Structures are given as C-alpha cells and as structure tokens.
PDB file of C-alpha atoms in Angstrom:
ATOM      1  CA  UNK A   1      -7.213  23.743 -16.121  1.00 50.00           C
ATOM      2  CA  UNK A   2      -6.855  20.362 -17.807  1.00 68.00           C
ATOM      3  CA  UNK A   3      -6.636  20.574 -21.597  1.00 84.00           C
ATOM      4  CA  UNK A   4      -8.866  18.369 -23.791  1.00 88.00           C
ATOM      5  CA  UNK A   5      -7.747  14.748 -23.964  1.00 94.00           C
ATOM      6  CA  UNK A   6      -8.014  12.832 -27.232  1.00 94.00           C
ATOM      7  CA  UNK A   7      -9.740   9.483 -26.474  1.00 95.00           C
ATOM      8  CA  UNK A   8      -8.296   7.745 -29.535  1.00 96.00           C
ATOM      9  CA  UNK A   9     -10.119   5.812 -32.252  1.00 96.00           C
ATOM     10  CA  UNK A  10     -11.126   2.158 -31.667  1.00 95.00           C
ATOM     11  CA  UNK A  11     -10.626   1.195 -35.320  1.00 95.00           C
ATOM     12  CA  UNK A  12      -7.085   2.588 -35.296  1.00 95.00           C
ATOM     13  CA  UNK A  13      -6.197   1.085 -31.926  1.00 97.00           C
ATOM     14  CA  UNK A  14      -7.162  -2.489 -32.821  1.00 96.00           C
ATOM     15  CA  UNK A  15      -3.909  -3.499 -34.500  1.00 95.00           C
ATOM     16  CA  UNK A  16      -1.543  -6.464 -34.672  1.00 95.00           C
ATOM     17  CA  UNK A  17       0.676  -5.740 -31.640  1.00 97.00           C
ATOM     18  CA  UNK A  18       2.525  -8.053 -29.274  1.00 98.00           C
ATOM     19  CA  UNK A  19       0.773  -6.784 -26.114  1.00 98.00           C
ATOM     20  CA  UNK A  20      -2.221  -4.699 -25.118  1.00 98.00           C
ATOM     21  CA  UNK A  21      -2.997  -3.797 -21.502  1.00 98.00           C
ATOM     22  CA  UNK A  22      -6.713  -3.846 -20.640  1.00 98.00           C
ATOM     23  CA  UNK A  23      -7.800  -1.732 -17.654  1.00 98.00           C
ATOM     24  CA  UNK A  24     -11.400  -1.517 -16.410  1.00 97.00           C
ATOM     25  CA  UNK A  25     -11.970   1.381 -14.015  1.00 97.00           C
ATOM     26  CA  UNK A  26     -14.699   3.047 -12.002  1.00 96.00           C
ATOM     27  CA  UNK A  27     -14.546   6.022  -9.588  1.00 96.00           C
ATOM     28  CA  UNK A  28     -10.770   5.738  -9.089  1.00 96.00           C
ATOM     29  CA  UNK A  29      -8.956   8.704 -10.676  1.00 97.00           C
ATOM     30  CA  UNK A  30      -6.030   8.700  -8.226  1.00 97.00           C
ATOM     31  CA  UNK A  31      -5.528   4.935  -8.379  1.00 98.00           C
ATOM     32  CA  UNK A  32      -5.802   4.941 -12.173  1.00 98.00           C
ATOM     33  CA  UNK A  33      -3.066   7.588 -12.365  1.00 98.00           C
ATOM     34  CA  UNK A  34      -0.752   5.410 -10.267  1.00 98.00           C
ATOM     35  CA  UNK A  35      -1.550   2.337 -12.366  1.00 98.00           C
ATOM     36  CA  UNK A  36      -0.799   4.219 -15.588  1.00 98.00           C
ATOM     37  CA  UNK A  37       2.430   5.587 -14.114  1.00 98.00           C
ATOM     38  CA  UNK A  38       3.646   2.037 -13.562  1.00 98.00           C
ATOM     39  CA  UNK A  39       2.920   1.199 -17.188  1.00 98.00           C
ATOM     40  CA  UNK A  40       4.685   4.331 -18.422  1.00 98.00           C
ATOM     41  CA  UNK A  41       7.875   3.157 -16.685  1.00 97.00           C
ATOM     42  CA  UNK A  42       7.903  -0.279 -18.357  1.00 98.00           C
ATOM     43  CA  UNK A  43      10.714  -1.022 -20.785  1.00 96.00           C
ATOM     44  CA  UNK A  44      11.688  -3.960 -22.959  1.00 96.00           C
ATOM     45  CA  UNK A  45       8.240  -4.344 -24.574  1.00 97.00           C
ATOM     46  CA  UNK A  46       8.170  -1.529 -27.130  1.00 96.00           C
ATOM     47  CA  UNK A  47       4.900  -0.217 -28.465  1.00 97.00           C
ATOM     48  CA  UNK A  48       2.473  -2.045 -26.198  1.00 98.00           C
ATOM     49  CA  UNK A  49      -1.039  -0.609 -26.254  1.00 98.00           C
ATOM     50  CA  UNK A  50      -3.299   0.414 -23.380  1.00 98.00           C
ATOM     51  CA  UNK A  51      -7.104   0.424 -23.246  1.00 98.00           C
ATOM     52  CA  UNK A  52      -8.839   2.174 -20.343  1.00 98.00           C
ATOM     53  CA  UNK A  53     -12.570   1.512 -20.097  1.00 98.00           C
ATOM     54  CA  UNK A  54     -14.365   3.727 -17.607  1.00 98.00           C
ATOM     55  CA  UNK A  55     -17.678   3.139 -15.827  1.00 96.00           C
ATOM     56  CA  UNK A  56     -17.473   5.962 -13.290  1.00 95.00           C
ATOM     57  CA  UNK A  57     -20.632   7.455 -11.840  1.00 94.00           C
ATOM     58  CA  UNK A  58     -19.448  10.980 -12.703  1.00 94.00           C
ATOM     59  CA  UNK A  59     -16.726  12.234 -15.007  1.00 94.00           C
ATOM     60  CA  UNK A  60     -14.368   9.627 -16.447  1.00 96.00           C
ATOM     61  CA  UNK A  61     -11.403   8.871 -14.195  1.00 96.00           C
ATOM     62  CA  UNK A  62      -8.953   9.299 -17.058  1.00 97.00           C
ATOM     63  CA  UNK A  63      -9.921  12.988 -17.316  1.00 95.00           C
ATOM     64  CA  UNK A  64      -8.391  13.720 -13.909  1.00 96.00           C
ATOM     65  CA  UNK A  65      -5.250  15.811 -14.536  1.00 95.00           C
ATOM     66  CA  UNK A  66      -2.907  13.220 -13.020  1.00 97.00           C
ATOM     67  CA  UNK A  67      -4.356  10.326 -15.030  1.00 97.00           C
ATOM     68  CA  UNK A  68      -4.521  12.447 -18.201  1.00 97.00           C
ATOM     69  CA  UNK A  69      -0.850  13.342 -17.796  1.00 97.00           C
ATOM     70  CA  UNK A  70       0.089   9.664 -17.627  1.00 98.00           C
ATOM     71  CA  UNK A  71      -2.001   8.959 -20.744  1.00 98.00           C
ATOM     72  CA  UNK A  72      -0.030  11.654 -22.550  1.00 97.00           C
ATOM     73  CA  UNK A  73       3.227  10.246 -21.170  1.00 98.00           C
ATOM     74  CA  UNK A  74       2.420   6.789 -22.490  1.00 98.00           C
ATOM     75  CA  UNK A  75       1.614   8.193 -25.922  1.00 98.00           C
ATOM     76  CA  UNK A  76       4.781  10.293 -25.881  1.00 98.00           C
ATOM     77  CA  UNK A  77       6.768   7.100 -25.178  1.00 97.00           C
ATOM     78  CA  UNK A  78       5.243   5.375 -28.201  1.00 97.00           C
ATOM     79  CA  UNK A  79       2.318   3.486 -26.681  1.00 98.00           C
ATOM     80  CA  UNK A  80      -1.142   3.751 -28.297  1.00 98.00           C
ATOM     81  CA  UNK A  81      -3.828   4.511 -25.716  1.00 98.00           C
ATOM     82  CA  UNK A  82      -7.570   4.096 -26.224  1.00 98.00           C
ATOM     83  CA  UNK A  83      -9.930   5.743 -23.715  1.00 98.00           C
ATOM     84  CA  UNK A  84     -13.543   4.612 -23.626  1.00 97.00           C
ATOM     85  CA  UNK A  85     -16.712   5.106 -21.590  1.00 96.00           C
ATOM     86  CA  UNK A  86     -18.578   1.795 -21.338  1.00 94.00           C
ATOM     87  CA  UNK A  87     -22.088   2.407 -20.027  1.00 93.00           C
ATOM     88  CA  UNK A  88     -24.540   1.235 -18.867  1.00 93.00           C
ATOM     89  CA  UNK A  89     -22.867  -1.200 -16.490  1.00 89.00           C
ATOM     90  CA  UNK A  90     -23.734  -4.844 -17.087  1.00 90.00           C
ATOM     91  CA  UNK A  91     -21.321  -6.425 -14.632  1.00 87.00           C
ATOM     92  CA  UNK A  92     -17.610  -7.096 -14.371  1.00 92.00           C
ATOM     93  CA  UNK A  93     -17.516  -9.977 -16.860  1.00 92.00           C
ATOM     94  CA  UNK A  94     -19.257  -7.956 -19.576  1.00 95.00           C
ATOM     95  CA  UNK A  95     -16.867  -5.077 -18.950  1.00 96.00           C
ATOM     96  CA  UNK A  96     -13.858  -7.375 -19.406  1.00 96.00           C
ATOM     97  CA  UNK A  97     -15.449  -8.908 -22.521  1.00 96.00           C
ATOM     98  CA  UNK A  98     -15.749  -5.450 -24.071  1.00 96.00           C
ATOM     99  CA  UNK A  99     -12.107  -4.706 -23.293  1.00 97.00           C
ATOM    100  CA  UNK A 100     -10.986  -7.975 -24.853  1.00 98.00           C
ATOM    101  CA  UNK A 101     -12.985  -7.178 -27.993  1.00 97.00           C
ATOM    102  CA  UNK A 102     -11.119  -3.875 -28.320  1.00 97.00           C
ATOM    103  CA  UNK A 103      -7.775  -5.650 -28.787  1.00 98.00           C
ATOM    104  CA  UNK A 104      -6.198  -7.682 -31.564  1.00 97.00           C
ATOM    105  CA  UNK A 105      -2.842  -8.144 -29.808  1.00 98.00           C
ATOM    106  CA  UNK A 106      -1.150 -11.519 -29.413  1.00 98.00           C
ATOM    107  CA  UNK A 107      -1.047 -11.115 -25.628  1.00 98.00           C
ATOM    108  CA  UNK A 108      -3.425  -9.147 -23.382  1.00 98.00           C
ATOM    109  CA  UNK A 109      -2.639  -8.067 -19.836  1.00 98.00           C
ATOM    110  CA  UNK A 110      -5.774  -7.794 -17.685  1.00 98.00           C
ATOM    111  CA  UNK A 111      -4.658  -5.210 -15.135  1.00 98.00           C
ATOM    112  CA  UNK A 112      -6.838  -3.883 -12.334  1.00 97.00           C
ATOM    113  CA  UNK A 113      -7.026  -0.128 -11.805  1.00 97.00           C
ATOM    114  CA  UNK A 114      -5.414  -0.310  -8.348  1.00 97.00           C
ATOM    115  CA  UNK A 115      -2.148  -2.094  -9.182  1.00 98.00           C
ATOM    116  CA  UNK A 116       1.280  -0.491  -9.635  1.00 98.00           C
ATOM    117  CA  UNK A 117       3.840  -2.436 -11.668  1.00 98.00           C
ATOM    118  CA  UNK A 118       7.518  -2.022 -10.889  1.00 98.00           C
ATOM    119  CA  UNK A 119       9.867  -1.547 -13.862  1.00 98.00           C
ATOM    120  CA  UNK A 120      10.654  -4.787 -15.693  1.00 97.00           C
ATOM    121  CA  UNK A 121       7.414  -6.530 -14.751  1.00 98.00           C
ATOM    122  CA  UNK A 122       5.772  -6.546 -18.175  1.00 98.00           C
ATOM    123  CA  UNK A 123       8.963  -7.741 -19.883  1.00 98.00           C
ATOM    124  CA  UNK A 124       9.269 -10.634 -17.406  1.00 98.00           C
ATOM    125  CA  UNK A 125       5.656 -11.680 -17.909  1.00 98.00           C
ATOM    126  CA  UNK A 126       5.982 -11.580 -21.704  1.00 98.00           C
ATOM    127  CA  UNK A 127       9.200 -13.594 -21.527  1.00 98.00           C
ATOM    128  CA  UNK A 128       7.552 -16.167 -19.267  1.00 98.00           C
ATOM    129  CA  UNK A 129       4.453 -16.598 -21.431  1.00 98.00           C
ATOM    130  CA  UNK A 130       6.523 -16.867 -24.606  1.00 98.00           C
ATOM    131  CA  UNK A 131       8.844 -19.498 -23.112  1.00 98.00           C
ATOM    132  CA  UNK A 132       6.147 -21.496 -21.304  1.00 98.00           C
ATOM    133  CA  UNK A 133       3.632 -21.483 -24.166  1.00 98.00           C
ATOM    134  CA  UNK A 134       0.643 -21.880 -21.847  1.00 98.00           C
ATOM    135  CA  UNK A 135      -2.643 -19.967 -21.705  1.00 98.00           C
ATOM    136  CA  UNK A 136      -1.698 -17.346 -19.132  1.00 98.00           C
ATOM    137  CA  UNK A 137       0.881 -16.221 -16.613  1.00 98.00           C
ATOM    138  CA  UNK A 138       0.278 -13.786 -13.789  1.00 98.00           C
ATOM    139  CA  UNK A 139       1.717 -11.755 -10.969  1.00 98.00           C
ATOM    140  CA  UNK A 140      -0.193 -11.954  -7.712  1.00 97.00           C
ATOM    141  CA  UNK A 141      -0.319  -8.535  -6.059  1.00 98.00           C
ATOM    142  CA  UNK A 142       1.617  -7.705  -2.891  1.00 98.00           C
ATOM    143  CA  UNK A 143      -0.022  -5.832  -0.001  1.00 97.00           C
ATOM    144  CA  UNK A 144       2.931  -4.052   1.568  1.00 97.00           C
ATOM    145  CA  UNK A 145       1.014  -3.118   4.725  1.00 98.00           C
ATOM    146  CA  UNK A 146       1.309  -6.855   5.523  1.00 97.00           C
ATOM    147  CA  UNK A 147       5.088  -6.939   5.087  1.00 97.00           C
ATOM    148  CA  UNK A 148       5.664  -7.849   8.749  1.00 97.00           C
ATOM    149  CA  UNK A 149       2.737 -10.320   8.812  1.00 97.00           C
ATOM    150  CA  UNK A 150       4.532 -13.587   8.005  1.00 96.00           C
ATOM    151  CA  UNK A 151       2.255 -16.608   7.561  1.00 96.00           C
ATOM    152  CA  UNK A 152       4.473 -19.699   7.163  1.00 95.00           C
ATOM    153  CA  UNK A 153       1.443 -22.016   7.119  1.00 95.00           C
ATOM    154  CA  UNK A 154       0.634 -20.752   3.629  1.00 94.00           C
ATOM    155  CA  UNK A 155       4.098 -21.280   2.154  1.00 96.00           C
ATOM    156  CA  UNK A 156       3.625 -25.004   1.660  1.00 94.00           C
ATOM    157  CA  UNK A 157       1.144 -24.297  -1.125  1.00 96.00           C
ATOM    158  CA  UNK A 158       3.972 -23.031  -3.337  1.00 97.00           C
ATOM    159  CA  UNK A 159       4.927 -25.602  -5.978  1.00 97.00           C
ATOM    160  CA  UNK A 160       6.999 -24.858  -9.057  1.00 97.00           C
ATOM    161  CA  UNK A 161       6.303 -26.107 -12.543  1.00 97.00           C
ATOM    162  CA  UNK A 162       9.045 -28.228 -14.053  1.00 95.00           C
ATOM    163  CA  UNK A 163       8.821 -27.617 -17.772  1.00 91.00           C
ATOM    164  CA  UNK A 164       5.746 -26.326 -19.558  1.00 94.00           C
ATOM    165  CA  UNK A 165       2.572 -26.012 -17.463  1.00 97.00           C
ATOM    166  CA  UNK A 166       0.037 -28.726 -18.243  1.00 97.00           C
ATOM    167  CA  UNK A 167      -3.742 -28.318 -18.494  1.00 98.00           C
ATOM    168  CA  UNK A 168      -5.502 -28.849 -15.166  1.00 97.00           C
ATOM    169  CA  UNK A 169      -9.146 -29.185 -14.211  1.00 95.00           C
ATOM    170  CA  UNK A 170      -9.339 -27.441 -10.842  1.00 95.00           C
ATOM    171  CA  UNK A 171     -12.332 -27.433  -8.518  1.00 92.00           C
ATOM    172  CA  UNK A 172     -13.077 -26.156  -4.977  1.00 92.00           C
ATOM    173  CA  UNK A 173     -12.302 -28.583  -2.182  1.00 91.00           C
ATOM    174  CA  UNK A 174      -9.172 -29.961  -3.829  1.00 93.00           C
ATOM    175  CA  UNK A 175      -5.541 -29.336  -2.811  1.00 94.00           C
ATOM    176  CA  UNK A 176      -5.029 -27.470  -6.090  1.00 96.00           C
ATOM    177  CA  UNK A 177      -7.745 -24.968  -5.145  1.00 95.00           C
ATOM    178  CA  UNK A 178      -5.863 -24.111  -1.952  1.00 95.00           C
ATOM    179  CA  UNK A 179      -2.900 -22.829  -3.951  1.00 97.00           C
ATOM    180  CA  UNK A 180      -4.600 -19.419  -3.855  1.00 94.00           C
ATOM    181  CA  UNK A 181      -3.736 -19.163  -0.156  1.00 95.00           C
ATOM    182  CA  UNK A 182      -0.230 -17.984  -1.032  1.00 96.00           C
ATOM    183  CA  UNK A 183      -1.536 -14.836  -2.757  1.00 97.00           C
ATOM    184  CA  UNK A 184      -3.187 -12.693  -0.034  1.00 95.00           C
ATOM    185  CA  UNK A 185      -1.306 -10.161   2.091  1.00 96.00           C
ATOM    186  CA  UNK A 186       2.480 -10.351   1.448  1.00 97.00           C
ATOM    187  CA  UNK A 187       2.757 -14.155   1.433  1.00 97.00           C
ATOM    188  CA  UNK A 188       4.274 -14.385  -2.038  1.00 97.00           C
ATOM    189  CA  UNK A 189       6.818 -11.705  -1.219  1.00 96.00           C
ATOM    190  CA  UNK A 190       7.954 -13.749   1.792  1.00 97.00           C
ATOM    191  CA  UNK A 191       8.260 -16.878  -0.359  1.00 97.00           C
ATOM    192  CA  UNK A 192      10.290 -14.923  -2.916  1.00 97.00           C
ATOM    193  CA  UNK A 193      12.662 -13.701  -0.233  1.00 96.00           C
ATOM    194  CA  UNK A 194      13.241 -17.274   0.985  1.00 95.00           C
ATOM    195  CA  UNK A 195      14.145 -18.445  -2.531  1.00 95.00           C
ATOM    196  CA  UNK A 196      16.807 -15.736  -2.948  1.00 95.00           C
ATOM    197  CA  UNK A 197      16.767 -15.900  -6.740  1.00 95.00           C
ATOM    198  CA  UNK A 198      19.712 -14.395  -8.634  1.00 95.00           C
ATOM    199  CA  UNK A 199      19.139 -11.119 -10.443  1.00 91.00           C
ATOM    200  CA  UNK A 200      16.996 -11.568 -13.559  1.00 92.00           C
ATOM    201  CA  UNK A 201      15.843 -15.092 -12.658  1.00 97.00           C
ATOM    202  CA  UNK A 202      12.182 -16.070 -12.457  1.00 98.00           C
ATOM    203  CA  UNK A 203      10.169 -19.155 -11.598  1.00 98.00           C
ATOM    204  CA  UNK A 204       6.808 -20.480 -12.786  1.00 98.00           C
ATOM    205  CA  UNK A 205       4.562 -21.981 -10.115  1.00 98.00           C
ATOM    206  CA  UNK A 206       1.226 -23.763  -9.966  1.00 98.00           C
ATOM    207  CA  UNK A 207      -1.925 -21.725  -9.385  1.00 98.00           C
ATOM    208  CA  UNK A 208      -5.668 -22.062  -9.133  1.00 97.00           C
ATOM    209  CA  UNK A 209      -6.229 -18.411 -10.058  1.00 95.00           C
ATOM    210  CA  UNK A 210      -4.548 -15.018  -9.786  1.00 97.00           C
ATOM    211  CA  UNK A 211      -6.160 -11.647  -9.203  1.00 93.00           C
ATOM    212  CA  UNK A 212      -5.154  -8.219 -10.457  1.00 94.00           C
ATOM    213  CA  UNK A 213      -2.419  -8.799 -13.046  1.00 98.00           C
ATOM    214  CA  UNK A 214      -2.744 -11.640 -15.579  1.00 98.00           C
ATOM    215  CA  UNK A 215      -1.175 -11.864 -19.050  1.00 98.00           C
ATOM    216  CA  UNK A 216      -3.150 -14.086 -21.439  1.00 98.00           C
ATOM    217  CA  UNK A 217      -2.393 -15.531 -24.810  1.00 98.00           C
ATOM    218  CA  UNK A 218      -5.404 -13.824 -26.383  1.00 98.00           C
ATOM    219  CA  UNK A 219      -6.189 -16.639 -28.849  1.00 97.00           C
ATOM    220  CA  UNK A 220      -6.138 -19.214 -26.052  1.00 98.00           C
ATOM    221  CA  UNK A 221      -8.324 -17.050 -23.839  1.00 98.00           C
ATOM    222  CA  UNK A 222     -10.849 -16.681 -26.667  1.00 97.00           C
ATOM    223  CA  UNK A 223     -10.621 -20.419 -27.410  1.00 97.00           C
ATOM    224  CA  UNK A 224     -11.550 -21.059 -23.758  1.00 96.00           C
ATOM    225  CA  UNK A 225     -14.616 -18.818 -23.970  1.00 95.00           C
ATOM    226  CA  UNK A 226     -13.120 -15.527 -22.866  1.00 96.00           C
ATOM    227  CA  UNK A 227     -15.599 -13.610 -20.715  1.00 93.00           C
ATOM    228  CA  UNK A 228     -18.615 -14.427 -22.860  1.00 92.00           C
ATOM    229  CA  UNK A 229     -20.238 -16.173 -19.888  1.00 89.00           C
ATOM    230  CA  UNK A 230     -21.323 -12.678 -18.806  1.00 87.00           C
ATOM    231  CA  UNK A 231     -24.696 -13.378 -20.369  1.00 88.00           C
ATOM    232  CA  UNK A 232     -25.248 -16.250 -17.894  1.00 85.00           C
ATOM    233  CA  UNK A 233     -24.512 -14.375 -14.688  1.00 86.00           C
ATOM    234  CA  UNK A 234     -26.453 -11.579 -13.078  1.00 82.00           C
ATOM    235  CA  UNK A 235     -25.001  -8.083 -13.114  1.00 81.00           C
ATOM    236  CA  UNK A 236     -24.025  -7.982  -9.423  1.00 82.00           C
ATOM    237  CA  UNK A 237     -21.222 -10.526  -9.375  1.00 81.00           C
ATOM    238  CA  UNK A 238     -17.535 -10.971  -8.715  1.00 81.00           C
ATOM    239  CA  UNK A 239     -15.082 -13.761  -9.517  1.00 85.00           C
ATOM    240  CA  UNK A 240     -15.221 -13.275 -13.286  1.00 92.00           C
ATOM    241  CA  UNK A 241     -11.431 -13.482 -13.487  1.00 93.00           C
ATOM    242  CA  UNK A 242     -11.502 -16.799 -11.610  1.00 92.00           C
ATOM    243  CA  UNK A 243     -14.062 -18.227 -14.049  1.00 92.00           C
ATOM    244  CA  UNK A 244     -12.004 -17.243 -17.095  1.00 94.00           C
ATOM    245  CA  UNK A 245      -8.756 -18.574 -15.648  1.00 97.00           C
ATOM    246  CA  UNK A 246     -10.257 -21.928 -14.650  1.00 96.00           C
ATOM    247  CA  UNK A 247     -11.406 -22.370 -18.249  1.00 95.00           C
ATOM    248  CA  UNK A 248      -7.974 -21.484 -19.645  1.00 97.00           C
ATOM    249  CA  UNK A 249      -6.255 -23.761 -17.118  1.00 98.00           C
ATOM    250  CA  UNK A 250      -8.413 -26.683 -18.227  1.00 96.00           C
ATOM    251  CA  UNK A 251      -7.556 -26.240 -21.917  1.00 97.00           C
ATOM    252  CA  UNK A 252      -4.103 -24.708 -22.064  1.00 98.00           C
ATOM    253  CA  UNK A 253      -2.585 -24.540 -18.579  1.00 98.00           C
ATOM    254  CA  UNK A 254      -1.326 -21.478 -16.736  1.00 98.00           C
ATOM    255  CA  UNK A 255       1.193 -20.360 -14.144  1.00 98.00           C
ATOM    256  CA  UNK A 256       2.089 -17.738 -11.630  1.00 98.00           C
ATOM    257  CA  UNK A 257       5.416 -15.990 -12.095  1.00 98.00           C
ATOM    258  CA  UNK A 258       7.760 -15.186  -9.258  1.00 97.00           C
ATOM    259  CA  UNK A 259       9.089 -12.646  -8.435  1.00 98.00           C
ATOM    260  CA  UNK A 260       5.962 -10.564  -8.771  1.00 98.00           C
ATOM    261  CA  UNK A 261       6.327  -6.909  -9.630  1.00 98.00           C
ATOM    262  CA  UNK A 262       2.671  -6.104  -8.920  1.00 98.00           C
ATOM    263  CA  UNK A 263       1.740  -4.057  -5.856  1.00 98.00           C
ATOM    264  CA  UNK A 264      -1.801  -3.543  -4.623  1.00 98.00           C
ATOM    265  CA  UNK A 265      -2.721   0.032  -3.721  1.00 98.00           C
ATOM    266  CA  UNK A 266      -5.000  -1.310  -0.959  1.00 96.00           C
ATOM    267  CA  UNK A 267      -7.755   1.201  -1.729  1.00 92.00           C
ATOM    268  CA  UNK A 268     -11.352   0.406  -0.777  1.00 85.00           C
ATOM    269  CA  UNK A 269     -13.073  -1.751  -3.359  1.00 80.00           C
ATOM    270  CA  UNK A 270     -15.553  -0.234  -5.794  1.00 76.00           C
ATOM    271  CA  UNK A 271     -17.239  -3.640  -6.195  1.00 70.00           C
ATOM    272  CA  UNK A 272     -19.718  -3.434  -3.339  1.00 64.00           C
ATOM    273  CA  UNK A 273     -22.521  -5.574  -4.817  1.00 68.00           C
ATOM    274  CA  UNK A 274     -21.237  -9.160  -4.734  1.00 67.00           C
ATOM    275  CA  UNK A 275     -24.339 -11.298  -4.706  1.00 71.00           C
ATOM    276  CA  UNK A 276     -22.948 -13.996  -7.010  1.00 79.00           C
ATOM    277  CA  UNK A 277     -19.582 -15.632  -7.654  1.00 81.00           C
ATOM    278  CA  UNK A 278     -19.360 -15.870 -11.435  1.00 79.00           C
ATOM    279  CA  UNK A 279     -17.096 -18.917 -11.261  1.00 79.00           C
ATOM    280  CA  UNK A 280     -19.712 -20.839  -9.255  1.00 81.00           C
ATOM    281  CA  UNK A 281     -22.307 -20.257 -11.985  1.00 80.00           C
ATOM    282  CA  UNK A 282     -19.896 -21.214 -14.771  1.00 80.00           C
ATOM    283  CA  UNK A 283     -18.655 -24.345 -13.000  1.00 81.00           C
ATOM    284  CA  UNK A 284     -22.203 -25.445 -12.195  1.00 78.00           C
ATOM    285  CA  UNK A 285     -23.139 -25.105 -15.871  1.00 70.00           C
ATOM    286  CA  UNK A 286     -20.073 -27.075 -16.954  1.00 73.00           C
ATOM    287  CA  UNK A 287     -20.512 -29.837 -14.416  1.00 67.00           C
ATOM    288  CA  UNK A 288     -24.172 -30.218 -15.357  1.00 63.00           C
ATOM    289  CA  UNK A 289     -23.141 -31.066 -18.925  1.00 67.00           C
ATOM    290  CA  UNK A 290     -20.592 -33.703 -17.884  1.00 65.00           C
ATOM    291  CA  UNK A 291     -21.580 -37.379 -18.302  1.00 58.00           C
ATOM    292  CA  UNK A 292     -22.766 -38.991 -15.077  1.00 52.00           C
TER     293      UNK A 292
END
C-alpha cells in the first residue's frame, strides 16, 4: 500500500532558485513516473525545483506508487517538489499560467508529462540559455519509433544561429514558420547524426516553436505576456505553447538546442478537444491592433 505523500507548501516552494520544472498532467500516472525519473537523473543543476499540477479525472497521477516514488527520490536528492490539484479545468493555457505563478525561479522549464530527459539535458539547456541570453531555448522531442523513417526533405529547414538569437516576428505562411517541420518524428535526431558533433558540444538553431520541453527566462516570458491570454481563448484549445513562444520570439528571441535529450513517450494524447488553436486567436488579436 502506498504511504501518504506530502504535497508540499506553495509558500515554501516559491523561492529564489535558478530553475524550476513545471509539469501539467492529466490521467497519465505511468507517463508521469517516467518523466519524473528522467528529472531525478539530472545532474549539474543542483537544487532545481519541480511543480506537478494535476487535472486528472480520478485520483491524482502523482499518487500512483511509481510516480510517488520518483517524487520522494527527487526530494531525497535535494530537489523541492510541489504537488497540486488544479481544478476545475479551464484549458491548457490557464493551467500553464497557474504553474508559472507557482514559481519564482530565474528559469522555468515547461515540460510535458510524456517526455523523458536523458542525463545531462537540463544542464545543457541551462548552459545554452545563460550563454545565449535570449528568451527561451528548447529541446524538440524525438519519437524513436520513427528512427528508420528518414525524411531528408525536412533537413533543409535546419539553420544555426551565429551569435545571440535575435528577436523575430514569425507568422504562418513564411519560410520561418516551416522551421517546425524538422521537429516531428525523428527528424532532428537524423540531423544531429549528420553533424557528428564532438562530445559535449551543442548548437543553437532557428525555430518557429518547440513542443514538449522549453526552458524560458521567466522574467522575459512574463514580459511577453506569459500565458495570460488564457482569458481570451475558449477552454477547448491547443497551441498555447506556440502562442507564448511566438510572443517571446518577437521580444527577446529564442532557439532550439541540438543535440536534444528529450524523448517522447508516444502515448495517446489526453487533449482530445481541440476546437481552437490558441496561437491563431492571439495572433489575430495582435494583428488587429497593428497600424494599417
């Protein structure tokens, strides 16, 4: 029988740390356990915090014995963990906004609940964001079931940043928007293999948006509006991460980081109601305010 699990205190968790990891979850106890196990194996970023915000239909996913064990492992290794139930559901953007409000860290890693990070990933992302000084860096997730599905037509969308990433205003229908074509399946893994980087090396490349694993400079994310647009989109939406990243790109710039240490668990999505793309609503509002 699983012993009681201390959820932690929000007022004690919200402290001046270098990094907090923000994980929204719903109905995914097994996947959450795997995601937390990847975090527990990270080294080189001592004392990072973890917030898990659950919107499951039944019992909270973090109460599953496997997930609870990884929570205890993280705490044993010196990482504060805050466990919350955030109900009723008001949509993905509102859920992410609540997670962001729970943190006071310099950097926040928005990590989906179905992504495993290989050792060294968090340290590389923190190093990249510190050196680049932009609004965010991210690791696109690999789908290893596509390892033998090589799509060379997508590789031409890979373009490295030379120096610090610059702010960019990116819109659908432009070549910059098509950069996202390198992220599905195992495309980025194939590009990484072609580059044959020496051990410990990394590269920053141009993106339109990244899903699943994005490290933000929290102040720059907040300066760009964060996820506060949740009030302007209906509850049944997706694309909230795209909307936030487009705003940060326009003000502060951003980059993908290669190699990526993020691996998608390829579980069925729990976001089944996708009536609206949040980024379409946000962009329409922004464009309507621009001078003719």
